[in-house]
Short mmCIF file of C-alpha atoms in Angstrom, two decimals:
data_model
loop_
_atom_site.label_atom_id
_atom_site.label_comp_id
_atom_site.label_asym_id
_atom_site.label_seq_id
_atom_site.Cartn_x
_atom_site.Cartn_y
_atom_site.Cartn_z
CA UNK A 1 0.00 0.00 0.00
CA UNK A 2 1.63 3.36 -1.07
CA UNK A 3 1.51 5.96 1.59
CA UNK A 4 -0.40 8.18 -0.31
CA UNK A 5 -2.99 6.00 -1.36
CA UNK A 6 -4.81 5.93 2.11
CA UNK A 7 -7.47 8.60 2.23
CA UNK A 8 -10.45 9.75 4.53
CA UNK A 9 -14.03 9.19 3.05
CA UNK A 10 -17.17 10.69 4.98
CA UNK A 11 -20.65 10.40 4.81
CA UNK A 12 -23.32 12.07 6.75
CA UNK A 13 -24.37 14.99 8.68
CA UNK A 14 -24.47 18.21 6.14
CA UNK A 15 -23.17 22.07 6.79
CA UNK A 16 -19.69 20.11 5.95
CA UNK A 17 -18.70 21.23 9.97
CA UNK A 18 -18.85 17.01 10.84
CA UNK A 19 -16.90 16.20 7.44
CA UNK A 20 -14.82 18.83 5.94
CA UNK A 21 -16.14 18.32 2.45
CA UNK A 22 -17.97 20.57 0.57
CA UNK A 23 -21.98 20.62 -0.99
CA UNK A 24 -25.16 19.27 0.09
CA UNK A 25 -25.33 15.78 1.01
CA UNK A 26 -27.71 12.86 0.39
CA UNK A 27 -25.90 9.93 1.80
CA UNK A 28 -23.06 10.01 -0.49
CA UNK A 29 -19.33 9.49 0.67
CA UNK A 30 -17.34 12.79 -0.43
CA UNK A 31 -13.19 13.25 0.32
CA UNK A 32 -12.78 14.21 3.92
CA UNK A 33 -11.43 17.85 2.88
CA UNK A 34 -8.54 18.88 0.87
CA UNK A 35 -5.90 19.61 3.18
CA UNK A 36 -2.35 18.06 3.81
CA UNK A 37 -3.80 15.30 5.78
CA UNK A 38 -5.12 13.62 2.22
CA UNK A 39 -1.36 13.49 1.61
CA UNK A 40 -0.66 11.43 4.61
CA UNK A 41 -1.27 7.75 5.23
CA UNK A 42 -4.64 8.14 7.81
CA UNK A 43 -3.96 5.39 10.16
CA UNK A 44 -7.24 5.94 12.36
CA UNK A 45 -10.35 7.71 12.59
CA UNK A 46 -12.92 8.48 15.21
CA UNK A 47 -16.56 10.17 14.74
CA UNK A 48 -17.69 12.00 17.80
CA UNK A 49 -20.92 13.86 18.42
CA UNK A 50 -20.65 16.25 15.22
CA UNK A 51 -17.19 16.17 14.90
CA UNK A 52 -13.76 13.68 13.58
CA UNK A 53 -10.67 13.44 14.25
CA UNK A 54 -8.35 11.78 11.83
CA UNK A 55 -4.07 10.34 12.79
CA UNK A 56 -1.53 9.18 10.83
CA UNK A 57 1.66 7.10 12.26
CA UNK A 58 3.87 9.57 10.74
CA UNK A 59 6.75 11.43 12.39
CA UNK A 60 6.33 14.52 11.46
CA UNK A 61 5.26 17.32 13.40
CA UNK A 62 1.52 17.20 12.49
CA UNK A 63 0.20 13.49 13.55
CA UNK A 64 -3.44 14.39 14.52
CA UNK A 65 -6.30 16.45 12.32
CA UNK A 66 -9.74 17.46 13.40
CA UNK A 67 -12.96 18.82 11.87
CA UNK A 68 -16.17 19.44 13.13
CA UNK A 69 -18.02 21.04 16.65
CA UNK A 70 -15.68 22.21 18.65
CA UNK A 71 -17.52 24.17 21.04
CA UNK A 72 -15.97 21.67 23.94
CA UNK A 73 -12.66 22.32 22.58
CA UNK A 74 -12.69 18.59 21.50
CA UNK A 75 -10.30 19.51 19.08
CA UNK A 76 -7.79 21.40 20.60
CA UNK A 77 -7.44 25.49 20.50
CA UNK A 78 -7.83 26.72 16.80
CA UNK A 79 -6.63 30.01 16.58
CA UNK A 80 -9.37 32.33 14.76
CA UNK A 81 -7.17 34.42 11.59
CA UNK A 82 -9.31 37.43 11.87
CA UNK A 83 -8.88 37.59 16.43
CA UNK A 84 -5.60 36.58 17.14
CA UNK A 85 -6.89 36.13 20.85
CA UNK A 86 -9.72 34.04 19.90
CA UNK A 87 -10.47 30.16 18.64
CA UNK A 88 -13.00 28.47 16.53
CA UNK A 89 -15.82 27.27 17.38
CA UNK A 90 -16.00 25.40 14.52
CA UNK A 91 -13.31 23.81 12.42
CA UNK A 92 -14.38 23.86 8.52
CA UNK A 93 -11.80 21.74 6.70
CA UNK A 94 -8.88 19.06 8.43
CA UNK A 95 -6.88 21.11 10.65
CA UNK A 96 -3.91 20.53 12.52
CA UNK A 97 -4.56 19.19 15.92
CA UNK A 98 -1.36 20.45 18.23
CA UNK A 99 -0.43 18.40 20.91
CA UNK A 100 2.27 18.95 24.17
CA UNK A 101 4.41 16.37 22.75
CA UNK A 102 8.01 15.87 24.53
CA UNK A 103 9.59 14.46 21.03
CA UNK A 104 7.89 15.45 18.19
CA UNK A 105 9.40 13.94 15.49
CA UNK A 106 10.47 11.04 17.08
CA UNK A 107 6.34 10.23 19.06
CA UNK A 108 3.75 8.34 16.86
CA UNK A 109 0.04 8.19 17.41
CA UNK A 110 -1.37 4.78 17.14
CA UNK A 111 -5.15 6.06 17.81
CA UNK A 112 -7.84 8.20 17.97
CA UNK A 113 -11.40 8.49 19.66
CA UNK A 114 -14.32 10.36 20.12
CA UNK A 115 -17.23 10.68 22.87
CA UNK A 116 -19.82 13.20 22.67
CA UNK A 117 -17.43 15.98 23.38
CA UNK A 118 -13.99 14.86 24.48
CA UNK A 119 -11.20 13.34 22.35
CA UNK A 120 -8.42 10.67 23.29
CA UNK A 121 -5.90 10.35 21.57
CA UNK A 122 -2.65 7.80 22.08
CA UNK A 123 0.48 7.60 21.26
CA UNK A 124 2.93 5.27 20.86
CA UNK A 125 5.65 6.09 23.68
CA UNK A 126 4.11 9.37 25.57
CA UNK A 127 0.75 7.91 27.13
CA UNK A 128 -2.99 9.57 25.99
CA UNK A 129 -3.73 12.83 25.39
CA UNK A 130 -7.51 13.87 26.41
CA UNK A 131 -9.16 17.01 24.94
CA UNK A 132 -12.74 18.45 25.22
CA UNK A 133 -15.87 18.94 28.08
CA UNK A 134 -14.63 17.20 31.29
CA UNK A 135 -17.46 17.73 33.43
CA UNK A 136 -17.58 14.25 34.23
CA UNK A 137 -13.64 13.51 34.70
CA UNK A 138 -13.65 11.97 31.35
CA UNK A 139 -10.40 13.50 30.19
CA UNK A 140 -8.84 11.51 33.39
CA UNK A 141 -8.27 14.98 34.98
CA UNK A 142 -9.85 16.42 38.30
CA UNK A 143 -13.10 18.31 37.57
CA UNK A 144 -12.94 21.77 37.69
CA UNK A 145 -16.68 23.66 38.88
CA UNK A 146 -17.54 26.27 36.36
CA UNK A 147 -14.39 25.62 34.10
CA UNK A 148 -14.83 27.07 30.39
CA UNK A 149 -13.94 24.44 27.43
CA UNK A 150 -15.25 26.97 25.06
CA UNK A 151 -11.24 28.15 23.35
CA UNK A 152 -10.06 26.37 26.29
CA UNK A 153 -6.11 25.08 25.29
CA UNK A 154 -5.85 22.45 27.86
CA UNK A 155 -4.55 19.35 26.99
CA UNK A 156 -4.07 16.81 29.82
CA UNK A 157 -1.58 13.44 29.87
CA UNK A 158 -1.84 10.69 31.12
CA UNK A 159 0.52 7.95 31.78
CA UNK A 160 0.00 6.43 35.25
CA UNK A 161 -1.21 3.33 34.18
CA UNK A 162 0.19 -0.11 35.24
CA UNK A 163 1.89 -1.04 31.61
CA UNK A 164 1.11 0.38 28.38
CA UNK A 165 -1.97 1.66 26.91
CA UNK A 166 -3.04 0.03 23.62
CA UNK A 167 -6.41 0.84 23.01
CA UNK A 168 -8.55 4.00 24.00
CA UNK A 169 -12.46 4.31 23.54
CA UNK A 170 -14.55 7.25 24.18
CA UNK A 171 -18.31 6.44 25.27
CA UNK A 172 -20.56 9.48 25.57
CA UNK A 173 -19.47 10.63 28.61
CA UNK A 174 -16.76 8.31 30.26
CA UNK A 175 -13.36 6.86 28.55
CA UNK A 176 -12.22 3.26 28.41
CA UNK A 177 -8.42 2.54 28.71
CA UNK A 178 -7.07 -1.02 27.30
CA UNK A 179 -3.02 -2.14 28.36
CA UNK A 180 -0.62 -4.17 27.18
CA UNK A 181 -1.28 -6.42 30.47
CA UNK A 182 -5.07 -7.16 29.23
CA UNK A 183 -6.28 -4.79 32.14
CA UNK A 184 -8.89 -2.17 31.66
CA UNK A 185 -9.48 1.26 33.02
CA UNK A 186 -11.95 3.93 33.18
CA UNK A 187 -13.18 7.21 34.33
CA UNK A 188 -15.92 9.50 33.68
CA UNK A 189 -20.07 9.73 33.80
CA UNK A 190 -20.81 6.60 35.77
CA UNK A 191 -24.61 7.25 36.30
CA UNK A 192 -25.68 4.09 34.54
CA UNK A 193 -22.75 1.87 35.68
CA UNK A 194 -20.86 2.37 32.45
CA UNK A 195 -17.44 2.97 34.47
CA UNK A 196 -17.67 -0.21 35.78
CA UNK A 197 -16.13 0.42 39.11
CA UNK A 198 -18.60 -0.58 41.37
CA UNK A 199 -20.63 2.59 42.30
CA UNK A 200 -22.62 4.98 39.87
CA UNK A 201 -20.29 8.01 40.63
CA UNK A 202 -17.92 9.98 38.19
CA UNK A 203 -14.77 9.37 38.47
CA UNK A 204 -12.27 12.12 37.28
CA UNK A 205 -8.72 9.55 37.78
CA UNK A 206 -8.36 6.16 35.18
CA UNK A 207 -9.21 3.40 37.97
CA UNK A 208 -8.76 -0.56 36.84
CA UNK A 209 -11.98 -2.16 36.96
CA UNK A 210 -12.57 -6.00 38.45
CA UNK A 211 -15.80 -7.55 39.09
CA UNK A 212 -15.67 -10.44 36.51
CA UNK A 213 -12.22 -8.68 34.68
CA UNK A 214 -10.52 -9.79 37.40
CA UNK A 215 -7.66 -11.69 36.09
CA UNK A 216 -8.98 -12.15 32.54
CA UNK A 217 -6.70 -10.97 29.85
CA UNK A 218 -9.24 -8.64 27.91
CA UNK A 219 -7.66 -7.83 23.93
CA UNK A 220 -10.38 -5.69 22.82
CA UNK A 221 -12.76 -3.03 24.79
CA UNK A 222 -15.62 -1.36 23.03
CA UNK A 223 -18.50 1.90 23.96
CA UNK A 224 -19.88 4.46 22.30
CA UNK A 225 -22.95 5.16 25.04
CA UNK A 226 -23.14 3.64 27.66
CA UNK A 227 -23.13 0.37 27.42
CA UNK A 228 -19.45 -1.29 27.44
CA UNK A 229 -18.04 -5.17 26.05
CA UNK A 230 -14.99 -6.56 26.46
CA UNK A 231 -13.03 -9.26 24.60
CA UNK A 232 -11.02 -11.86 26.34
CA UNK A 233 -8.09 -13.36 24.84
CA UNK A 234 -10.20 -16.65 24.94
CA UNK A 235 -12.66 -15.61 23.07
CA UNK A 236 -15.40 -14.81 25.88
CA UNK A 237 -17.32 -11.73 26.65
CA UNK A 238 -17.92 -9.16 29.10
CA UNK A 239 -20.44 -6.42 29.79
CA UNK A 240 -21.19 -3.55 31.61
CA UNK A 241 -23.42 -0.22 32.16
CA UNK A 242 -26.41 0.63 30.47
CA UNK A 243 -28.91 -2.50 30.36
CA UNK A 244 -32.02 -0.83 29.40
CA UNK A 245 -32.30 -1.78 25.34
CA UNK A 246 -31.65 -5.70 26.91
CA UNK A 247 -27.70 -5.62 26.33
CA UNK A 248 -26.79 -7.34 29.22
CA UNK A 249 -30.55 -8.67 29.82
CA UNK A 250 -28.70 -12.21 29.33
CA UNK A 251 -27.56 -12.11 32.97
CA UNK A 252 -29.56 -9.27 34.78
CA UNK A 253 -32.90 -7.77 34.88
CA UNK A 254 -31.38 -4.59 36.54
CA UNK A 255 -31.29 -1.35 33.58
CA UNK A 256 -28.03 -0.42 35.16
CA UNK A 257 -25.18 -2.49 35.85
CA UNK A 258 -21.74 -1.12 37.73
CA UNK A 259 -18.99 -4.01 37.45
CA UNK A 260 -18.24 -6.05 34.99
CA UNK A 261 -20.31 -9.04 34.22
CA UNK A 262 -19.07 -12.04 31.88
CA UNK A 263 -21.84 -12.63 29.20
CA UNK A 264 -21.82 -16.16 28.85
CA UNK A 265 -23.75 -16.51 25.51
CA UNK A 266 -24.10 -20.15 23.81
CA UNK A 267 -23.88 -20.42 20.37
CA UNK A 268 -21.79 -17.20 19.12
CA UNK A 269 -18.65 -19.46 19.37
CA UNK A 270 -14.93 -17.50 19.96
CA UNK A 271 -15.94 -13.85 20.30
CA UNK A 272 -13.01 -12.44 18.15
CA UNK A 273 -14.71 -8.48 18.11
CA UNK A 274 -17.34 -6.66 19.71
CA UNK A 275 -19.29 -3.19 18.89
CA UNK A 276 -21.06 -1.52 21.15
CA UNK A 277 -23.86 1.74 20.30
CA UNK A 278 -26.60 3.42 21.90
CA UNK A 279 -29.41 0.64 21.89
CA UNK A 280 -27.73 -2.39 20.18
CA UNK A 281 -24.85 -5.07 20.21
CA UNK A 282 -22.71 -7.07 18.19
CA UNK A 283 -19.74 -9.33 17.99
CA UNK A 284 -17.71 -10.91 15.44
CA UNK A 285 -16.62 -14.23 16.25
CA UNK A 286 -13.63 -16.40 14.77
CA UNK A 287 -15.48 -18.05 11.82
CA UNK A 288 -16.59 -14.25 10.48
CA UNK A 289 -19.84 -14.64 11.70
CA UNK A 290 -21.87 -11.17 13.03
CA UNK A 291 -24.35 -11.27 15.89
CA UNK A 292 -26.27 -8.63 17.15
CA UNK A 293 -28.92 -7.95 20.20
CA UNK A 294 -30.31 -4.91 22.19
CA UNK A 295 -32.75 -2.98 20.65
CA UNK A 296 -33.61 -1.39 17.44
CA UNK A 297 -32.83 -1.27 13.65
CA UNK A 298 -30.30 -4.97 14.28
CA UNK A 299 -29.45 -5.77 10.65
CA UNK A 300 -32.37 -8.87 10.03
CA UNK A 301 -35.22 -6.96 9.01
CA UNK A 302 -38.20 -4.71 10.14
CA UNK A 303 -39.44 -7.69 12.15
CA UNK A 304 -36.77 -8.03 14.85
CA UNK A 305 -36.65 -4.81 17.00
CA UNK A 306 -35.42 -6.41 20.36
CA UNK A 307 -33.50 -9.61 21.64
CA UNK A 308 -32.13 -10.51 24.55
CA UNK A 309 -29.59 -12.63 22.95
CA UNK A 310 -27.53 -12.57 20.20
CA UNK A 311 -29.26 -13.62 17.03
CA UNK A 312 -27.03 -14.48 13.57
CA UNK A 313 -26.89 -12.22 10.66
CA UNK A 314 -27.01 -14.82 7.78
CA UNK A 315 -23.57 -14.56 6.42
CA UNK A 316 -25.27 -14.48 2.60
CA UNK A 317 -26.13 -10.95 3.41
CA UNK A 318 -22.88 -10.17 3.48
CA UNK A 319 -21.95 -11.67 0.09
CA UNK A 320 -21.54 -15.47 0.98
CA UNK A 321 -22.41 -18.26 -1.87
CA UNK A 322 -21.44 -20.99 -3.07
CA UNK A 323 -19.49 -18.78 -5.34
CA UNK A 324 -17.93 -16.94 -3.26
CA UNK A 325 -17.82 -19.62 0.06
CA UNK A 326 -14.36 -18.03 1.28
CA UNK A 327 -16.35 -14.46 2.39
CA UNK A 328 -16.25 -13.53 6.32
CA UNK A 329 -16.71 -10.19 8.21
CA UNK A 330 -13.25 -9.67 8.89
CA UNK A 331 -14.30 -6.13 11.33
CA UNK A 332 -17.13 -4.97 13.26
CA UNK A 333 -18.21 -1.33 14.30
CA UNK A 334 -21.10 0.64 16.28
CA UNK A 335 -22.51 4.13 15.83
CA UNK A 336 -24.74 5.27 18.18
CA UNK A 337 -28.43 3.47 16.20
CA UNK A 338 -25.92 1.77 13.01
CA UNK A 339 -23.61 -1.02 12.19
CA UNK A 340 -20.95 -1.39 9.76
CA UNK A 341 -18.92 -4.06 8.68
CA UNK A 342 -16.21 -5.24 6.23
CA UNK A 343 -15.54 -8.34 5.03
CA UNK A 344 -12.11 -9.65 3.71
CA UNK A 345 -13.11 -9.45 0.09
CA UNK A 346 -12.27 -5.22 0.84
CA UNK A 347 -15.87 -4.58 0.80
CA UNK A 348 -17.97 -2.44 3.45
CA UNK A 349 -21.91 -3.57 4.88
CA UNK A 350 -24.06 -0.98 6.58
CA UNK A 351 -27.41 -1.43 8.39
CA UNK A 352 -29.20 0.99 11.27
CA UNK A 353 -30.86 4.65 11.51
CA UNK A 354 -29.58 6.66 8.37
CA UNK A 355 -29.80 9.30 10.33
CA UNK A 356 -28.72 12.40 8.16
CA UNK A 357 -27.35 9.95 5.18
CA UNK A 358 -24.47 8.75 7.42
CA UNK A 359 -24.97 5.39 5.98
CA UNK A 360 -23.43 6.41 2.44
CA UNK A 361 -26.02 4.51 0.74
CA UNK A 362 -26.80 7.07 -1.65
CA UNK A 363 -30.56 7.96 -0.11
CA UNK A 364 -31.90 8.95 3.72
CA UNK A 365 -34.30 6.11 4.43
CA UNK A 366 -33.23 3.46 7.23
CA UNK A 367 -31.70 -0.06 6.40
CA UNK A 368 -33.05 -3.32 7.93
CA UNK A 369 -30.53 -5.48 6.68
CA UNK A 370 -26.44 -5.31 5.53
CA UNK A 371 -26.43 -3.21 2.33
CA UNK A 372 -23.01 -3.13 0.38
CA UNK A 373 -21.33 0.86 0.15
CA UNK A 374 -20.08 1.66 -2.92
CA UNK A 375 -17.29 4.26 -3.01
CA UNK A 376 -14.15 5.63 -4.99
CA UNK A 377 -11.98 3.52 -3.23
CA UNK A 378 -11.47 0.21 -1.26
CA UNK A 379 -12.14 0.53 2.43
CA UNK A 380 -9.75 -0.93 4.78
CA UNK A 381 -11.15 0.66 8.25
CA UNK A 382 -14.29 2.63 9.05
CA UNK A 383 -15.41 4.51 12.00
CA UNK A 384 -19.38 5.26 13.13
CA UNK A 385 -20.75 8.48 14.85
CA UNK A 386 -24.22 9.78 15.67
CA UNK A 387 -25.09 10.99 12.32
CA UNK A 388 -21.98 10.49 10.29
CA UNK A 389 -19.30 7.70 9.54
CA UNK A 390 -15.94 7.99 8.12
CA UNK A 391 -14.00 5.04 5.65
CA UNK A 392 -10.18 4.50 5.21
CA UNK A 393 -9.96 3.76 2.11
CA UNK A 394 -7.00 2.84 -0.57
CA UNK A 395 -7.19 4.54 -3.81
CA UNK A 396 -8.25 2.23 -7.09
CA UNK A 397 -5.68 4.62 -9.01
#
């Protein structure tokens, strides 16, 4: 893959704020702007609430590239050209994201995420870097009463975890925190249990959580509301937090649950991935097969709005036949009410609320079941938000 053939494709919410492209939109995928950071190789890509962030591996100065609402400061202080002493509100095109970085050009960021109005964002060999609202502790930092994010230019570190952090995931208001050592951490909003610490406080400092994590090596964490899964390394699940769509029904009848619960669901087989939105579920398990529960638009029809338990997407909606019998869902993500997935052929499934056109299907009405994107390129990663969704994608040229 050529470096420069790795580019940024939106779809989604219009005024071009969420997206950095230009026109009106209809649910059609559109370049994610036209500044330097089409040049780079985009190694991740987060949607938050009306805003993206977008990172490249590179080490040069600029790693990190935002667009969107920034009224939290979610993407850093953007100095406004016209009032030297003021910032932008909103960021129109990819902009530079700066961040406090001891070594520059020698510091790579691995990742990027977004919650409803704080960014994470983590770097190889100088911890995570939180951004945005922290009214909650969710940037891992003491809460401040009364403090203004509006043009704020705060960006906090942190690095006092026990190993290395390899994953980060923002859910609407709290932040999950995946190391090296399989141990997870959170902090933030913990009214519905969705910190997982026990209690349904907020918690402004990373804490490891327990309950049934306890000595499990967990390889994958996902949230985007607040609801939270984990993957073990053996291929078993975990859940925690918000329990009122039914996505942890499988082992509680309480809406709200505050530590960590294994899900011990028969029939999904090795749990390989797991997504994780507002209402629904799903998981990806090690023969590329995609199950989903909770509640809403699940990906098998108008008929099934609710489940308890996981229920199997037939893989032929995702292009298996007896032509084709080698096809599996090789990735699995979660906006806040859609899915996406992509199979290992390089091709990209959506299903959920098209809410604003972020499915990129080319018209606004909702999709019941996997429909196939087309776009100008071949996606290799994709990222869901509220009413957008960004694709990595390398070039056909």
């Amino acid at each position: 893959m050529a470096l420069a053939a790795l580019a940024a494709l939106a779809a989604g919410a219009r005024l071009g704020r969420r997206l950095g492209g230009p026109g009106p939109g209809r649910g059609h995928w559109t370049a994610a702007g036209r500044s330097r950071s089409r040049r780079e190789q985009i190694s991740s890509a987060a949607c938050g609430y009306g805003f993206t962030l977008l990172s490249s591996k590179t080490k040069d100065v600029t790693k990190v590239w935002g667009m969107g609402l920034n009224k939290d400061s979610q993407l850093g202080f953007h100095r406004s050209r016209k009032d030297k002493t003021r910032g932008y509100e909103y960021v129109l095109e990819p902009s530079p994201v700066p961040l406090p970085l001891d070594r520059p050009q020698e510091t790579r960021v691995l990742q990027v995420s977004c919650g409803r109005a704080h960014s994470l964002v983590l770097t190889d060999s100088e911890g995570v870097f939180s951004m945005g609202n922290n009214s909650y502790g969710q940037c891992g930092r003491k809460v401040v009463e009364d403090e203004v994010y509006s043009e704020s230019h705060k960006v906090h570190r942190m690095q006092d975890f026990d190993g290395r952090v390899v994953q980060v995931v923002c859910g609407q208001d709290h932040s999950l925190f995946l190391t090296d050592k399989g141990e997870v951490y959170s902090c933030g909003w913990g009214a519905d249990g969705q910190t997982g610490l026990g209690h349904y406080n907020i918690t402004s400092m990373p804490t490891k959580l327990g309950g049934d994590l306890a000595g499990v090596n967990i390889v994958q964490v996902a949230t985007y509301g607040d609801c939270c899964l984990a993957v073990s390394a053996d291929g078993g699940l975990f859940g925690w937090g918000n329990s009122e769509y039914l996505q942890l029904a499988s082992v509680t009848d309480a809406t709200q649950v505050n530590v960590p619960r294994c899900l011990p669901f028969s029939g999904v087989g090795k749990v390989q991935q797991a997504a994780c939105g507002g209402t629904g579920c799903a998981v990806l398990n090690g023969e590329g097969h995609v199950f989903v529960w909770g509640y809403g638009i699940l990906g098998k029809g108008p008929n099934l709005v609710e489940t308890a338990l996981p229920e199997l997407i037939p893989p032929t909606l995702f292009g298996l036949t007896e032509f084709n019998p080698d096809i599996q869902v090789s990735r699995v993500r979660c906006g806040l009410s859609h899915f996406a997935a992509l199979t290992n052929k390089g091709e990209l499934f959506v299903w959920g609320k098209n809410t604003r056109g972020c499915l990129g299907i080319g018209r606004l009405g909702d999709q019941y079941f996997p429909w196939r994107v087309t776009m100008p390129g071949e996606p290799v990663d994709v990222a869901c938000g509220v009413d957008h969704m960004v694709t990595l994608a390398k070039s056909f040229v």
